[in-house]
PDB file of C-alpha atoms in Angstrom:
ATOM      1  CA  MET A 294      13.366  14.198 -10.501  1.00 46.00           C
ATOM      2  CA  ALA A 295      12.924  12.589 -13.460  1.00 57.00           C
ATOM      3  CA  GLY A 296      10.567  13.518 -15.954  1.00 67.00           C
ATOM      4  CA  PHE A 297       7.561  11.864 -17.060  1.00 81.00           C
ATOM      5  CA  GLY A 298       8.357   8.040 -19.195  1.00 85.00           C
ATOM      6  CA  GLN A 299      10.960   5.740 -19.384  1.00 87.00           C
ATOM      7  CA  ASN A 300      13.680   6.263 -16.263  1.00 86.00           C
ATOM      8  CA  ARG A 301      16.730   6.513 -17.176  1.00 82.00           C
ATOM      9  CA  HIS A 302      18.311   6.080 -14.015  1.00 81.00           C
ATOM     10  CA  GLY A 303      16.019   3.241 -12.908  1.00 85.00           C
ATOM     11  CA  PRO A 304      16.340  -0.470 -12.225  1.00 91.00           C
ATOM     12  CA  GLU A 305      18.666  -2.997 -14.814  1.00 88.00           C
ATOM     13  CA  ARG A 306      16.089  -5.475 -15.172  1.00 92.00           C
ATOM     14  CA  PRO A 307      13.556  -4.805 -18.426  1.00 94.00           C
ATOM     15  CA  PRO A 308      10.193  -3.517 -18.372  1.00 96.00           C
ATOM     16  CA  ALA A 309       7.212  -6.184 -18.621  1.00 95.00           C
ATOM     17  CA  ARG A 310       6.413  -6.616 -22.378  1.00 94.00           C
ATOM     18  CA  GLN A 311       2.963  -7.832 -21.135  1.00 96.00           C
ATOM     19  CA  ILE A 312       0.753  -7.105 -18.097  1.00 97.00           C
ATOM     20  CA  ARG A 313      -2.170  -9.236 -17.158  1.00 97.00           C
ATOM     21  CA  LEU A 314      -2.423  -7.560 -13.414  1.00 98.00           C
ATOM     22  CA  VAL A 315      -1.902  -3.877 -11.474  1.00 99.00           C
ATOM     23  CA  VAL A 316      -1.549  -3.181  -8.136  1.00 99.00           C
ATOM     24  CA  SER A 317      -1.821   0.046  -7.125  1.00 99.00           C
ATOM     25  CA  ASP A 318      -1.186   2.299  -3.904  1.00 98.00           C
ATOM     26  CA  MET A 319      -3.682   4.442  -3.044  1.00 98.00           C
ATOM     27  CA  ASP A 320      -2.917   7.573  -1.103  1.00 96.00           C
ATOM     28  CA  GLY A 321      -1.143   9.918  -3.884  1.00 96.00           C
ATOM     29  CA  THR A 322      -1.003   8.059  -6.074  1.00 98.00           C
ATOM     30  CA  LEU A 323      -4.979   7.000  -7.274  1.00 99.00           C
ATOM     31  CA  LEU A 324      -5.913   9.409  -4.893  1.00 98.00           C
ATOM     32  CA  THR A 325      -5.511  12.979  -5.619  1.00 98.00           C
ATOM     33  CA  PRO A 326      -4.409  15.260  -2.532  1.00 96.00           C
ATOM     34  CA  ASP A 327      -8.286  15.700  -1.442  1.00 95.00           C
ATOM     35  CA  LYS A 328      -8.464  11.928  -1.632  1.00 96.00           C
ATOM     36  CA  GLN A 329     -10.545  11.670  -5.053  1.00 97.00           C
ATOM     37  CA  ILE A 330     -10.591   9.849  -7.621  1.00 98.00           C
ATOM     38  CA  THR A 331     -10.781  11.663 -11.057  1.00 98.00           C
ATOM     39  CA  PRO A 332     -12.995  10.775 -13.704  1.00 98.00           C
ATOM     40  CA  GLN A 333      -9.877   9.956 -15.722  1.00 98.00           C
ATOM     41  CA  SER A 334      -8.498   7.755 -13.228  1.00 98.00           C
ATOM     42  CA  MET A 335     -11.990   5.981 -13.679  1.00 98.00           C
ATOM     43  CA  ALA A 336     -12.003   5.769 -16.399  1.00 98.00           C
ATOM     44  CA  ALA A 337      -8.936   4.539 -17.137  1.00 98.00           C
ATOM     45  CA  ALA A 338      -9.702   1.679 -14.375  1.00 98.00           C
ATOM     46  CA  GLN A 339     -12.437   0.987 -16.286  1.00 97.00           C
ATOM     47  CA  ALA A 340     -10.606   0.444 -19.861  1.00 96.00           C
ATOM     48  CA  LEU A 341      -8.290  -1.919 -17.352  1.00 96.00           C
ATOM     49  CA  GLN A 342     -11.368  -4.201 -17.090  1.00 95.00           C
ATOM     50  CA  LEU A 343     -12.320  -4.196 -20.682  1.00 94.00           C
ATOM     51  CA  ALA A 344      -8.234  -5.143 -21.683  1.00 95.00           C
ATOM     52  CA  GLY A 345      -9.334  -8.053 -19.221  1.00 95.00           C
ATOM     53  CA  VAL A 346      -6.697  -7.027 -16.703  1.00 97.00           C
ATOM     54  CA  PRO A 347      -7.871  -7.091 -13.072  1.00 97.00           C
ATOM     55  CA  LEU A 348      -6.765  -4.249 -10.781  1.00 98.00           C
ATOM     56  CA  CYS A 349      -5.877  -4.766  -6.946  1.00 98.00           C
ATOM     57  CA  LEU A 350      -5.951  -2.004  -4.619  1.00 98.00           C
ATOM     58  CA  VAL A 351      -2.859  -2.687  -1.717  1.00 98.00           C
ATOM     59  CA  SER A 352      -2.496   0.207   1.029  1.00 96.00           C
ATOM     60  CA  SER A 353      -1.529   1.007   4.786  1.00 90.00           C
ATOM     61  CA  ARG A 354      -5.217   2.258   4.930  1.00 92.00           C
ATOM     62  CA  PRO A 355      -7.259   0.205   6.987  1.00 90.00           C
ATOM     63  CA  PRO A 356      -9.945  -2.163   4.781  1.00 91.00           C
ATOM     64  CA  GLY A 357     -12.959   0.026   5.940  1.00 90.00           C
ATOM     65  CA  GLY A 358     -10.993   3.188   4.011  1.00 92.00           C
ATOM     66  CA  MET A 359     -10.244   0.887   1.125  1.00 95.00           C
ATOM     67  CA  GLU A 360     -13.486  -0.347   0.648  1.00 94.00           C
ATOM     68  CA  MET A 361     -15.562   3.169   0.459  1.00 93.00           C
ATOM     69  CA  TYR A 362     -13.797   3.886  -3.076  1.00 96.00           C
ATOM     70  CA  PHE A 363     -14.688   0.378  -4.501  1.00 96.00           C
ATOM     71  CA  ALA A 364     -17.724   1.063  -6.076  1.00 94.00           C
ATOM     72  CA  GLN A 365     -16.927   4.344  -7.339  1.00 94.00           C
ATOM     73  CA  LEU A 366     -14.288   2.079  -9.098  1.00 95.00           C
ATOM     74  CA  ARG A 367     -16.384  -0.558 -10.206  1.00 94.00           C
ATOM     75  CA  VAL A 368     -13.856  -3.135  -9.095  1.00 94.00           C
ATOM     76  CA  SER A 369     -14.357  -6.667  -7.203  1.00 94.00           C
ATOM     77  CA  THR A 370     -11.192  -7.863  -6.499  1.00 97.00           C
ATOM     78  CA  PRO A 371      -8.849  -8.725  -3.634  1.00 97.00           C
ATOM     79  CA  TYR A 372      -7.139  -5.999  -1.905  1.00 97.00           C
ATOM     80  CA  GLY A 373      -4.201  -5.756   1.079  1.00 96.00           C
ATOM     81  CA  ALA A 374      -4.592  -3.117   3.894  1.00 94.00           C
ATOM     82  CA  LEU A 375      -2.003  -2.234   6.674  1.00 92.00           C
ATOM     83  CA  ASN A 376       0.430  -2.486   4.046  1.00 90.00           C
ATOM     84  CA  GLY A 377      -0.023  -5.958   2.638  1.00 93.00           C
ATOM     85  CA  GLY A 378      -0.272  -7.715   5.492  1.00 91.00           C
ATOM     86  CA  THR A 379      -3.903  -8.438   5.307  1.00 92.00           C
ATOM     87  CA  LEU A 380      -5.101  -9.876   2.667  1.00 95.00           C
ATOM     88  CA  PHE A 381      -8.698  -9.719   1.691  1.00 94.00           C
ATOM     89  CA  ASN A 382     -11.153 -11.561  -1.021  1.00 94.00           C
ATOM     90  CA  PRO A 383     -13.056  -9.962  -3.151  1.00 93.00           C
ATOM     91  CA  ASP A 384     -16.133 -10.665  -0.773  1.00 92.00           C
ATOM     92  CA  ARG A 385     -14.351  -9.091   1.968  1.00 89.00           C
ATOM     93  CA  THR A 386     -13.565 -12.046   4.088  1.00 89.00           C
ATOM     94  CA  ILE A 387      -9.939 -12.232   5.092  1.00 90.00           C
ATOM     95  CA  ARG A 388      -7.413 -14.323   3.000  1.00 91.00           C
ATOM     96  CA  SER A 389      -4.274 -14.678   5.327  1.00 90.00           C
ATOM     97  CA  SER A 390      -3.587 -11.891   8.204  1.00 90.00           C
ATOM     98  CA  LEU A 391       0.028 -11.763   9.255  1.00 93.00           C
ATOM     99  CA  SER A 392       0.155 -10.231  13.364  1.00 95.00           C
ATOM    100  CA  LEU A 393       3.513  -8.531  15.005  1.00 97.00           C
ATOM    101  CA  ALA A 394       4.859 -10.293  17.940  1.00 97.00           C
ATOM    102  CA  PRO A 395       3.481  -8.993  21.435  1.00 98.00           C
ATOM    103  CA  GLN A 396       6.726  -7.583  22.317  1.00 98.00           C
ATOM    104  CA  THR A 397       8.121  -6.102  19.230  1.00 98.00           C
ATOM    105  CA  VAL A 398       4.335  -4.414  19.327  1.00 98.00           C
ATOM    106  CA  GLN A 399       5.230  -3.588  22.870  1.00 98.00           C
ATOM    107  CA  GLU A 400       8.921  -1.967  22.018  1.00 97.00           C
ATOM    108  CA  ALA A 401       7.341   0.131  18.926  1.00 97.00           C
ATOM    109  CA  LEU A 402       5.223   1.687  21.567  1.00 97.00           C
ATOM    110  CA  ASN A 403       7.905   2.511  23.711  1.00 95.00           C
ATOM    111  CA  LEU A 404      10.215   3.682  21.151  1.00 95.00           C
ATOM    112  CA  LEU A 405       7.065   5.547  20.106  1.00 94.00           C
ATOM    113  CA  THR A 406       6.920   8.054  22.999  1.00 87.00           C
ATOM    114  CA  ALA A 407       7.685  11.619  21.839  1.00 84.00           C
ATOM    115  CA  PRO A 408       5.353  14.009  23.018  1.00 83.00           C
ATOM    116  CA  GLN A 409       4.229  15.095  19.563  1.00 88.00           C
ATOM    117  CA  VAL A 410       3.567  11.690  18.578  1.00 92.00           C
ATOM    118  CA  ASP A 411       0.196   9.212  18.606  1.00 94.00           C
ATOM    119  CA  PRO A 412       0.620   5.640  18.577  1.00 96.00           C
ATOM    120  CA  TRP A 413      -1.999   3.678  16.795  1.00 97.00           C
ATOM    121  CA  LEU A 414      -2.780  -0.295  16.417  1.00 97.00           C
ATOM    122  CA  PHE A 415      -4.815  -1.764  13.957  1.00 95.00           C
ATOM    123  CA  ARG A 416      -6.392  -5.350  14.367  1.00 90.00           C
ATOM    124  CA  GLY A 417      -8.373  -6.775  11.627  1.00 83.00           C
ATOM    125  CA  HIS A 418     -10.861  -3.835  10.917  1.00 84.00           C
ATOM    126  CA  GLU A 419     -10.101  -2.850  14.360  1.00 91.00           C
ATOM    127  CA  TRP A 420      -8.326   1.004  15.387  1.00 95.00           C
ATOM    128  CA  LEU A 421      -7.071   1.270  18.642  1.00 97.00           C
ATOM    129  CA  VAL A 422      -6.243   5.150  19.671  1.00 97.00           C
ATOM    130  CA  ARG A 423      -5.272   6.704  23.042  1.00 95.00           C
ATOM    131  CA  ASP A 424      -7.288   9.780  22.436  1.00 94.00           C
ATOM    132  CA  ALA A 425      -9.634   9.855  19.479  1.00 95.00           C
ATOM    133  CA  ARG A 426     -10.201  13.907  20.097  1.00 95.00           C
ATOM    134  CA  ASN A 427      -6.594  14.021  18.575  1.00 94.00           C
ATOM    135  CA  PRO A 428      -6.219  16.184  15.501  1.00 94.00           C
ATOM    136  CA  LEU A 429      -5.264  13.447  13.880  1.00 94.00           C
ATOM    137  CA  VAL A 430      -7.163  10.909  14.688  1.00 95.00           C
ATOM    138  CA  LEU A 431     -10.104  13.369  13.883  1.00 96.00           C
ATOM    139  CA  ALA A 432      -8.637  14.402  10.217  1.00 94.00           C
ATOM    140  CA  GLU A 433      -7.929  10.452   9.549  1.00 92.00           C
ATOM    141  CA  SER A 434     -11.206   9.375  10.767  1.00 93.00           C
ATOM    142  CA  GLN A 435     -12.776  11.885   7.972  1.00 91.00           C
ATOM    143  CA  THR A 436     -10.507  10.371   5.878  1.00 89.00           C
ATOM    144  CA  VAL A 437     -11.362   6.608   6.022  1.00 88.00           C
ATOM    145  CA  GLN A 438     -14.673   7.204   7.185  1.00 86.00           C
ATOM    146  CA  SER A 439     -13.789   4.564   9.701  1.00 88.00           C
ATOM    147  CA  THR A 440     -14.717   5.512  13.926  1.00 92.00           C
ATOM    148  CA  PRO A 441     -11.469   4.555  16.232  1.00 95.00           C
ATOM    149  CA  THR A 442     -11.804   2.364  19.876  1.00 96.00           C
ATOM    150  CA  GLN A 443     -10.435   4.952  22.706  1.00 97.00           C
ATOM    151  CA  VAL A 444      -8.600   2.795  24.885  1.00 95.00           C
ATOM    152  CA  GLY A 445      -7.117   3.542  28.078  1.00 85.00           C
ATOM    153  CA  ASP A 446      -3.885   1.642  27.664  1.00 94.00           C
ATOM    154  CA  LEU A 447      -2.414   0.774  24.176  1.00 96.00           C
ATOM    155  CA  ARG A 448       0.143  -1.852  25.594  1.00 95.00           C
ATOM    156  CA  ALA A 449      -2.789  -3.750  27.317  1.00 96.00           C
ATOM    157  CA  CYS A 450      -3.666  -4.681  23.335  1.00 97.00           C
ATOM    158  CA  VAL A 451      -0.307  -5.858  22.036  1.00 97.00           C
ATOM    159  CA  HIS A 452      -1.911  -9.018  20.285  1.00 96.00           C
ATOM    160  CA  ASP A 453      -2.615 -10.021  17.233  1.00 94.00           C
ATOM    161  CA  ILE A 454      -1.874  -6.295  16.178  1.00 96.00           C
ATOM    162  CA  GLY A 455      -0.902  -5.897  12.090  1.00 94.00           C
ATOM    163  CA  LYS A 456       0.050  -2.416  12.026  1.00 94.00           C
ATOM    164  CA  VAL A 457       1.172  -0.103  14.739  1.00 97.00           C
ATOM    165  CA  THR A 458       1.704   3.525  12.554  1.00 96.00           C
ATOM    166  CA  GLY A 459       2.553   6.531  14.732  1.00 96.00           C
ATOM    167  CA  SER A 460       1.411  10.510  13.293  1.00 95.00           C
ATOM    168  CA  THR A 461       2.826  13.548  13.902  1.00 94.00           C
ATOM    169  CA  ALA A 462       2.537  16.856  11.888  1.00 91.00           C
ATOM    170  CA  ASP A 463       6.751  17.204  12.212  1.00 92.00           C
ATOM    171  CA  HIS A 464       7.591  15.661   9.330  1.00 90.00           C
ATOM    172  CA  ALA A 465      11.382  15.549  10.052  1.00 91.00           C
ATOM    173  CA  MET A 466      11.495  13.715  12.655  1.00 91.00           C
ATOM    174  CA  LEU A 467       9.077  11.410  11.320  1.00 91.00           C
ATOM    175  CA  GLN A 468      11.911  10.454   8.799  1.00 91.00           C
ATOM    176  CA  GLU A 469      14.451  10.395  11.509  1.00 92.00           C
ATOM    177  CA  GLN A 470      11.907   7.935  13.174  1.00 92.00           C
ATOM    178  CA  GLU A 471      12.119   5.445  10.473  1.00 93.00           C
ATOM    179  CA  VAL A 472      15.672   5.697  10.475  1.00 94.00           C
ATOM    180  CA  HIS A 473      15.807   4.683  14.452  1.00 94.00           C
ATOM    181  CA  ILE A 474      12.940   1.928  14.597  1.00 96.00           C
ATOM    182  CA  GLY A 475      14.007   0.550  11.377  1.00 95.00           C
ATOM    183  CA  ARG A 476      17.475  -0.479  13.045  1.00 96.00           C
ATOM    184  CA  LYS A 477      15.716  -0.901  16.812  1.00 97.00           C
ATOM    185  CA  LEU A 478      13.462  -3.366  14.880  1.00 97.00           C
ATOM    186  CA  ALA A 479      15.513  -5.058  12.140  1.00 96.00           C
ATOM    187  CA  GLY A 480      14.743  -8.548  11.080  1.00 95.00           C
ATOM    188  CA  ARG A 481      11.704  -8.177  13.485  1.00 96.00           C
ATOM    189  CA  ALA A 482       9.225  -6.049  11.631  1.00 95.00           C
ATOM    190  CA  SER A 483       8.897  -3.770   8.437  1.00 90.00           C
ATOM    191  CA  VAL A 484       9.125   0.101   9.537  1.00 92.00           C
ATOM    192  CA  ALA A 485       8.770   2.531   6.054  1.00 88.00           C
ATOM    193  CA  LEU A 486       6.488   6.642   6.175  1.00 87.00           C
ATOM    194  CA  CYS A 487       3.439   5.568   4.475  1.00 85.00           C
ATOM    195  CA  SER A 488       2.843   8.902   4.067  1.00 84.00           C
ATOM    196  CA  LYS A 489       4.801  12.589   5.413  1.00 86.00           C
ATOM    197  CA  TRP A 490       2.590  12.238   9.053  1.00 90.00           C
ATOM    198  CA  PHE A 491       2.820   8.290   9.702  1.00 93.00           C
ATOM    199  CA  LEU A 492       5.134   5.797  10.016  1.00 94.00           C
ATOM    200  CA  ASP A 493       3.810   2.136   9.240  1.00 93.00           C
ATOM    201  CA  ILE A 494       5.629  -0.479  11.459  1.00 95.00           C
ATOM    202  CA  THR A 495       4.499  -4.094  10.346  1.00 92.00           C
ATOM    203  CA  PRO A 496       5.242  -7.619  10.639  1.00 94.00           C
ATOM    204  CA  LEU A 497       8.605  -8.601   8.319  1.00 91.00           C
ATOM    205  CA  HIS A 498       7.008  -9.946   5.386  1.00 88.00           C
ATOM    206  CA  ALA A 499       3.899  -7.792   5.734  1.00 87.00           C
ATOM    207  CA  ASN A 500       4.728  -4.816   3.187  1.00 91.00           C
ATOM    208  CA  LYS A 501       3.697  -4.461  -0.116  1.00 95.00           C
ATOM    209  CA  GLY A 502       5.960  -7.224  -1.937  1.00 96.00           C
ATOM    210  CA  TYR A 503       4.561  -9.820  -0.333  1.00 94.00           C
ATOM    211  CA  ALA A 504       1.299  -8.789  -1.343  1.00 96.00           C
ATOM    212  CA  VAL A 505       2.037  -8.123  -4.926  1.00 98.00           C
ATOM    213  CA  ARG A 506       4.172 -12.146  -4.829  1.00 97.00           C
ATOM    214  CA  GLN A 507       0.466 -13.379  -2.689  1.00 95.00           C
ATOM    215  CA  LEU A 508      -2.061 -11.937  -5.699  1.00 97.00           C
ATOM    216  CA  ALA A 509       0.198 -13.143  -8.692  1.00 97.00           C
ATOM    217  CA  ALA A 510      -0.070 -16.495  -7.156  1.00 96.00           C
ATOM    218  CA  ASP A 511      -3.700 -16.263  -6.461  1.00 96.00           C
ATOM    219  CA  TYR A 512      -4.455 -15.182 -10.274  1.00 97.00           C
ATOM    220  CA  GLY A 513      -1.602 -18.033 -11.660  1.00 96.00           C
ATOM    221  CA  ILE A 514       0.558 -15.438 -12.438  1.00 97.00           C
ATOM    222  CA  SER A 515       4.158 -14.201 -12.281  1.00 97.00           C
ATOM    223  CA  VAL A 516       5.538 -11.650 -10.709  1.00 98.00           C
ATOM    224  CA  GLY A 517       6.846 -10.416 -14.151  1.00 97.00           C
ATOM    225  CA  GLU A 518       3.286  -9.684 -15.273  1.00 97.00           C
ATOM    226  CA  VAL A 519       2.177  -7.356 -12.792  1.00 98.00           C
ATOM    227  CA  ALA A 520       2.535  -3.345 -13.248  1.00 98.00           C
ATOM    228  CA  CYS A 521       2.400  -1.595 -10.047  1.00 99.00           C
ATOM    229  CA  ILE A 522       2.198   1.889  -9.008  1.00 99.00           C
ATOM    230  CA  GLY A 523       3.108   3.801  -6.145  1.00 98.00           C
ATOM    231  CA  ASP A 524       4.933   6.888  -4.734  1.00 97.00           C
ATOM    232  CA  MET A 525       6.238   6.588  -0.947  1.00 93.00           C
ATOM    233  CA  ASN A 526       8.546   4.420   0.767  1.00 92.00           C
ATOM    234  CA  ASN A 527       6.292   1.852   1.853  1.00 91.00           C
ATOM    235  CA  ASP A 528       5.731   0.988  -1.810  1.00 96.00           C
ATOM    236  CA  ILE A 529       9.122   0.400  -2.915  1.00 96.00           C
ATOM    237  CA  PRO A 530       8.988  -3.697  -1.960  1.00 95.00           C
ATOM    238  CA  MET A 531       6.739  -3.764  -4.574  1.00 98.00           C
ATOM    239  CA  LEU A 532       8.019  -1.541  -6.955  1.00 98.00           C
ATOM    240  CA  ALA A 533      11.466  -3.723  -6.753  1.00 98.00           C
ATOM    241  CA  ILE A 534       9.620  -7.176  -7.726  1.00 98.00           C
ATOM    242  CA  ALA A 535       7.292  -5.346 -10.100  1.00 98.00           C
ATOM    243  CA  GLY A 536       7.433  -6.390 -14.107  1.00 98.00           C
ATOM    244  CA  LEU A 537       6.312  -2.607 -14.553  1.00 98.00           C
ATOM    245  CA  ALA A 538       7.554  -0.620 -12.067  1.00 98.00           C
ATOM    246  CA  ILE A 539       5.781   3.394 -11.938  1.00 98.00           C
ATOM    247  CA  ALA A 540       6.185   5.654  -9.924  1.00 98.00           C
ATOM    248  CA  MET A 541       3.967   8.886  -9.324  1.00 98.00           C
ATOM    249  CA  GLY A 542       5.893  12.255 -10.510  1.00 97.00           C
ATOM    250  CA  GLN A 543       5.863  13.807  -7.167  1.00 96.00           C
ATOM    251  CA  SER A 544       7.543  10.365  -5.698  1.00 96.00           C
ATOM    252  CA  THR A 545      11.263  11.284  -4.463  1.00 94.00           C
ATOM    253  CA  PRO A 546      14.330   9.844  -6.207  1.00 95.00           C
ATOM    254  CA  ASP A 547      14.870   7.274  -3.397  1.00 95.00           C
ATOM    255  CA  VAL A 548      11.623   5.970  -4.797  1.00 96.00           C
ATOM    256  CA  GLN A 549      11.693   6.536  -8.398  1.00 97.00           C
ATOM    257  CA  ALA A 550      14.932   4.865  -8.476  1.00 96.00           C
ATOM    258  CA  TYR A 551      13.475   1.456  -8.453  1.00 98.00           C
ATOM    259  CA  ALA A 552      10.756   2.634 -11.439  1.00 98.00           C
ATOM    260  CA  HIS A 553      11.241   1.663 -14.850  1.00 98.00           C
ATOM    261  CA  CYS A 554       8.317   4.562 -15.676  1.00 97.00           C
ATOM    262  CA  ILE A 555       7.945   8.143 -13.880  1.00 98.00           C
ATOM    263  CA  THR A 556       4.487   9.895 -14.374  1.00 98.00           C
ATOM    264  CA  THR A 557       3.126  13.150 -13.598  1.00 98.00           C
ATOM    265  CA  PRO A 558       2.190  14.046 -10.054  1.00 98.00           C
ATOM    266  CA  ASN A 559      -0.907  12.760  -8.739  1.00 98.00           C
ATOM    267  CA  THR A 560      -2.307  17.216  -9.200  1.00 97.00           C
ATOM    268  CA  GLN A 561      -1.971  16.689 -12.591  1.00 97.00           C
ATOM    269  CA  GLU A 562      -3.791  13.080 -13.562  1.00 98.00           C
ATOM    270  CA  GLY A 563      -0.509  11.118 -13.030  1.00 98.00           C
ATOM    271  CA  TRP A 564      -2.131   7.427 -12.484  1.00 99.00           C
ATOM    272  CA  ALA A 565      -4.495   7.956 -15.594  1.00 98.00           C
ATOM    273  CA  ARG A 566      -2.010   9.055 -17.677  1.00 98.00           C
ATOM    274  CA  ALA A 567       0.082   6.004 -15.998  1.00 98.00           C
ATOM    275  CA  ILE A 568      -2.433   3.537 -16.850  1.00 98.00           C
ATOM    276  CA  THR A 569      -2.948   4.667 -20.421  1.00 98.00           C
ATOM    277  CA  GLU A 570       0.541   5.367 -21.767  1.00 97.00           C
ATOM    278  CA  PHE A 571       2.332   2.653 -19.717  1.00 98.00           C
ATOM    279  CA  VAL A 572       0.338  -0.043 -18.629  1.00 98.00           C
ATOM    280  CA  LEU A 573      -2.341  -0.402 -21.389  1.00 97.00           C
ATOM    281  CA  PRO A 574      -0.262  -1.414 -24.556  1.00 96.00           C
ATOM    282  CA  ARG A 575       1.505  -3.823 -23.106  1.00 96.00           C
ATOM    283  CA  CYS A 576      -2.488  -5.253 -22.295  1.00 94.00           C
ATOM    284  CA  HIS A 577      -1.553  -7.919 -25.106  1.00 80.00           C
ATOM    285  CA  THR A 578      -4.679 -10.338 -25.970  1.00 68.00           C
ATOM    286  CA  ALA A 579      -4.838 -13.377 -23.780  1.00 71.00           C
ATOM    287  CA  PRO A 580      -7.424 -14.649 -21.342  1.00 79.00           C
ATOM    288  CA  ALA A 581      -8.217 -12.803 -18.473  1.00 84.00           C
ATOM    289  CA  PRO A 582      -6.671 -14.264 -15.207  1.00 91.00           C
ATOM    290  CA  HIS A 583      -8.427 -16.299 -12.571  1.00 89.00           C
ATOM    291  CA  TYR A 584      -8.811 -15.564  -9.120  1.00 91.00           C
ATOM    292  CA  ALA A 585      -8.539 -18.836  -7.501  1.00 86.00           C
ATOM    293  CA  PRO A 586      -6.558 -18.313  -3.637  1.00 84.00           C
ATOM    294  CA  ALA A 587      -4.858 -20.998  -1.837  1.00 68.00           C
ATOM    295  CA  PRO A 588      -5.774 -22.011   1.188  1.00 61.00           C
ATOM    296  CA  ALA A 589      -5.588 -20.045   4.053  1.00 54.00           C
ATOM    297  CA  ASN A 590      -3.320 -22.299   5.681  1.00 42.00           C
ATOM    298  CA  ALA A 591      -1.113 -22.549   2.371  1.00 42.00           C
ATOM    299  CA  ALA A 592       3.301 -20.863   2.666  1.00 41.00           C
ATOM    300  CA  PRO A 593       3.171 -17.639   1.279  1.00 43.00           C
ATOM    301  CA  PRO A 594       5.105 -17.299  -2.019  1.00 45.00           C
ATOM    302  CA  PRO A 595       9.035 -16.496  -1.159  1.00 44.00           C
TER     303      PRO A 595
END
């Protein structure tokens, strides 16, 4: 993997000279492996605020699993849950929401039938599971501080679904499923690993790139003025369009190929170092962008 600093094997487009918005992933990026925010990262987040640069979070997590960190970070900005498919205003009301077609949800459930895979459904603030006692459900419930709803048959809950997740401890099998299901649902859904344990299936345009475009538009700036930080395959859509793309040090070469810069891993203050050494030097004096979302029924940016 590449070392800390500018990525010699990164994208051909040059990194932005000025950054006016930061969009960050959470797990594996802002958060340590034990799901904490370090004092150094909190200080870096405050430095962004002092520089007049908003910090927005976009995650595969459900909204409740994101909101639990806002007070600690002292942020009151829009955010994107379910891989960016559901965007929320700073007051936690829904800005916009994309959902999978019911038949696509049904097919996704049919594809996630291996005995070791437990499928979950997400709809707004709802998390629907087959077995609330499943070890992965229990672990995730503690991580995101959310209580799932156990339903008898997920196939009866296929309407207005923002995300289908396949969960398993079999990492190798999940990588194979990412390729297989991605092919089966091509043109109808986005399919990407968000961690070693979770495979996310979201509406075709519900990815972090969509969220970044929407957030930039709502702040009245160009995507070229946005810095994005991430570590997993589901972060690639936003890294691919960011004015400044930063990959975490533990990310794979596939992810790092989209990054202008590589920081250290999330076990070694990678997020704080990315903000301090790559982003803040590009936060030149400029009016702080103002969040002014278009009407909810307006067409999303291309």
